[in-house]
Amino acid sequence: MPHTLAVHTHQAVCLITLQRPQALNALTSELLAELAEQLQRCASDDSIGAVVLTGSRKAFAAGADLNEMAGRDLVGMLNDPRQAHWQTITQFAKPLIAAVNGYALGAGCELAMHADILIAGEDAQFGQPEINLGIMPGAGGTQRLLRAVGKSLAMQMVLSGEPISARRALEAGLVSEITPPELTVERALQIAQRIASKAPLALRLAKEALLKAQDLDLASGLRFERHAFTLLAGTADRNEGIRAFQEKRRASFCGK
Amino acid sequence: MSFEHILFSIDAGVALLSLNRPEQLNSFNGRMHEEVQEALRLVRRSDDVRVLLLTAEGRGFCAGQDLADRNVVPGAEAPDLGESIERYYNPLVHTLRDLPIPVICAVNGVAAGAGANIPLACDLVLAARSASFIQAFCKIGLIPDSGGTYALPRLVGMARAKALAMLGERLSAEQAEQWGLIYRCVEDAELRDEAIKLARHLATQPTYGLGLIKRSLHASLDNSFEQQLTLERDLQRLAGRSEDYREGVSAFMAKRTAQFKGR
């Protein structure tokens, strides 16, 4: 069993809760490794349709583990094992929803931005305070943040280290919904359940196509989308989905 | 921390915080700010407090910032008034507004400057008939702070808000009641008793639910209709899980008086 996470499965949704309350869920290498491992497990488990990732009421994750980082010199950083864990999290192909309460700072903010959908409690705070320590974001903070909130706000956050509120994050497009903090996880699970009832292959290709939109030029993105769309024509779930719609009944997908 | 400029007590679910610099009409200096902040920290931390009652000693309620404490020397560099707002006044009105319990304010006398706006961050405001509200800021070249420019147009409408803020005239408690700035105006001699009676009553009520009511009404000032309906759904979901809701329903069914615990 993992040490730094709690893992619960509700029907087709896996809820992963970061659990290092004493350190506001600071992301140690161990935690990242366990998270990557759990996501890999979810990826290969056909009964899991979507994953919700959350922290505590007080902190989603307040950053990386500074003691650990301080111990690494240049060579240590070059060989940083965390990079592999981040890769695994990035490559997770099923829908990943982050339910963020309290602090999502530094690596915690970067982890939240790895999720496909962000739901935030009203008192959540997002920030990249690395600059205050003489360093900078190193797990996507300068890239995903800029794509999510635009240049000026991303620059302001990364260069000043000042966090933004949940409401501001909603306005800027970093999160899609805010809820009372007591309901953040519940709302994320609700969305995840709904998503998990859809055809798995369609979800996977749709997620991939949406992520391509961030990296590719429009023509290439459209080409990818068309290929993915065409691929789905070869799946049993597409036939089932269309037939169920025509017959006005609920579709029952098999993932093939 | 022992208090010098405020009185603070907790009794039967009611926290009583009374400003106590009567000679200076309870105007704020740094020390009084620190003490109020500390008292509010105690309120936030206590599970026993279900209502906060804010009032003041002597003939005035609060004259805002103690200008003697500001020390503006002619010719010297301009003071950063934003700093004291960020450090004291904004956290104060934020806390009053965000406390998840009812906050009652009993305005016992003249309320001027920030002292006129602090009550507006409270939930239920009673005022003594001889009390008055003065947006004195405009007389010294300042703007109404402590949430004044937010609360005034929402409470009394833009036309009256502008007149109050730009003329800085004395608004009597009666007029304040008629304009909807405060909940109720009562006789001077009855103010303290009325306020305590109200506080004690609320402290026996389902205060968790009252906190949610407060939260939803505050949000309604900024939300669209759609957002507000969503919030009502969410907060009702929370309310429905409270012990007090169960108690309320079962007491109603059994035709007995409910015993609410505020959770």
XYZ file of N, CA and C in Angstrom, chain A residues 25-27 60-66 69 82 86 103-114 125-133 135-142 145 157-158 161-163:
144
model
N 1.058 18.414 2.283
C 1.158 17.609 1.062
C 2.299 18.018 0.138
N 3.387 18.478 0.696
C 4.554 18.782 -0.136
C 4.930 17.515 -0.910
N 5.276 17.723 -2.183
C 5.460 16.583 -3.079
C 6.874 16.027 -3.000
N -4.050 21.355 -1.288
C -3.937 20.349 -2.340
C -2.496 19.850 -2.286
N -1.564 20.753 -2.503
C -0.142 20.467 -2.300
C 0.575 21.803 -2.287
N 1.372 22.019 -1.248
C 1.945 23.351 -1.057
C 3.308 23.507 -1.721
N 3.728 22.526 -2.527
C 4.992 22.686 -3.226
C 5.772 21.393 -3.246
N 7.032 21.501 -3.668
C 7.914 20.339 -3.643
C 8.507 20.238 -2.237
N 9.219 19.161 -1.986
C 9.872 19.018 -0.688
C 11.214 19.737 -0.735
N 11.297 20.840 0.042
C 12.484 21.698 -0.074
C 13.747 21.027 0.445
N 15.054 18.932 -2.205
C 15.603 19.686 -3.328
C 16.943 20.321 -2.971
N 12.627 12.423 -10.342
C 11.254 12.945 -10.386
C 10.778 13.160 -11.809
N 6.991 12.617 -13.337
C 6.178 13.641 -14.011
C 5.767 13.144 -15.399
N -4.152 25.428 -0.558
C -2.978 25.816 -1.337
C -2.666 24.850 -2.469
N -2.482 25.394 -3.651
C -1.880 24.644 -4.758
C -0.736 25.526 -5.239
N 0.422 25.310 -4.639
C 1.554 26.212 -4.875
C 2.740 25.449 -5.442
N 3.508 26.127 -6.272
C 4.717 25.525 -6.810
C 4.399 24.220 -7.509
N 5.099 23.165 -7.090
C 4.877 21.859 -7.700
C 3.423 21.417 -7.523
N 2.761 21.903 -6.447
C 1.360 21.560 -6.231
C 0.476 22.161 -7.310
N 0.778 23.392 -7.699
C 0.036 24.046 -8.775
C 0.328 23.326 -10.099
N 1.593 22.957 -10.262
C 1.976 22.254 -11.490
C 1.291 20.892 -11.576
N 1.195 20.221 -10.432
C 0.509 18.931 -10.430
C -0.959 19.118 -10.792
N -1.582 20.130 -10.190
C -3.003 20.386 -10.497
C -3.176 20.648 -11.990
N -2.200 21.360 -12.579
C -2.316 21.685 -14.005
C -2.078 20.468 -14.898
N -1.554 19.383 -14.343
C -1.462 18.150 -15.117
C -2.839 17.536 -15.319
N -6.008 28.531 -3.479
C -5.049 29.530 -3.959
C -4.066 28.854 -4.889
N -3.837 29.464 -6.035
C -2.903 28.914 -7.007
C -1.714 29.853 -7.144
N -0.522 29.301 -7.131
C 0.633 30.176 -7.278
C 1.899 29.412 -7.614
N 2.858 30.144 -8.145
C 4.187 29.592 -8.436
C 5.206 30.443 -7.683
N 5.409 30.164 -6.400
C 6.277 31.028 -5.588
C 7.763 30.681 -5.699
N 8.140 29.830 -6.653
C 9.547 29.402 -6.759
C 10.515 30.571 -6.790
N 10.090 31.655 -7.456
C 10.992 32.794 -7.652
C 11.483 33.347 -6.308
N 10.641 33.219 -5.277
C 11.028 33.698 -3.946
C 12.223 32.937 -3.383
N 12.470 31.749 -3.919
C 13.564 30.913 -3.421
C 14.776 30.981 -4.328
N 14.689 30.185 -7.416
C 14.572 29.171 -8.471
C 13.363 29.516 -9.338
N 12.901 28.592 -10.129
C 11.745 28.836 -10.990
C 10.961 27.538 -11.141
N 9.743 27.611 -11.668
C 8.965 26.391 -11.839
C 9.710 25.407 -12.736
N 9.640 24.132 -12.364
C 10.396 23.143 -13.132
C 9.580 21.943 -13.550
N 8.252 22.026 -13.396
C 7.429 20.892 -13.808
C 6.224 21.378 -14.605
N 6.487 22.318 -15.489
C 5.427 22.777 -16.377
C 4.805 24.102 -15.982
N 5.269 24.659 -14.871
C 4.662 25.888 -14.363
C 4.737 27.062 -15.316
N 5.831 27.155 -16.068
C 5.913 28.289 -16.993
C 5.175 27.999 -18.299
N 0.843 27.027 -17.277
C 0.170 28.195 -16.702
C -0.083 29.237 -17.784
N 2.398 36.039 -12.116
C 2.434 35.013 -11.070
C 3.832 34.423 -10.912
N 4.477 34.095 -12.032
C 5.773 33.418 -11.965
C 6.875 34.388 -11.527
N 5.740 35.724 -7.803
C 5.512 34.679 -6.807
C 4.200 34.817 -6.063
N 3.381 35.829 -6.427
C 2.114 36.050 -5.733
C 1.044 35.076 -6.227
N 0.330 34.446 -5.292
C -0.726 33.514 -5.713
C -2.002 34.231 -6.139
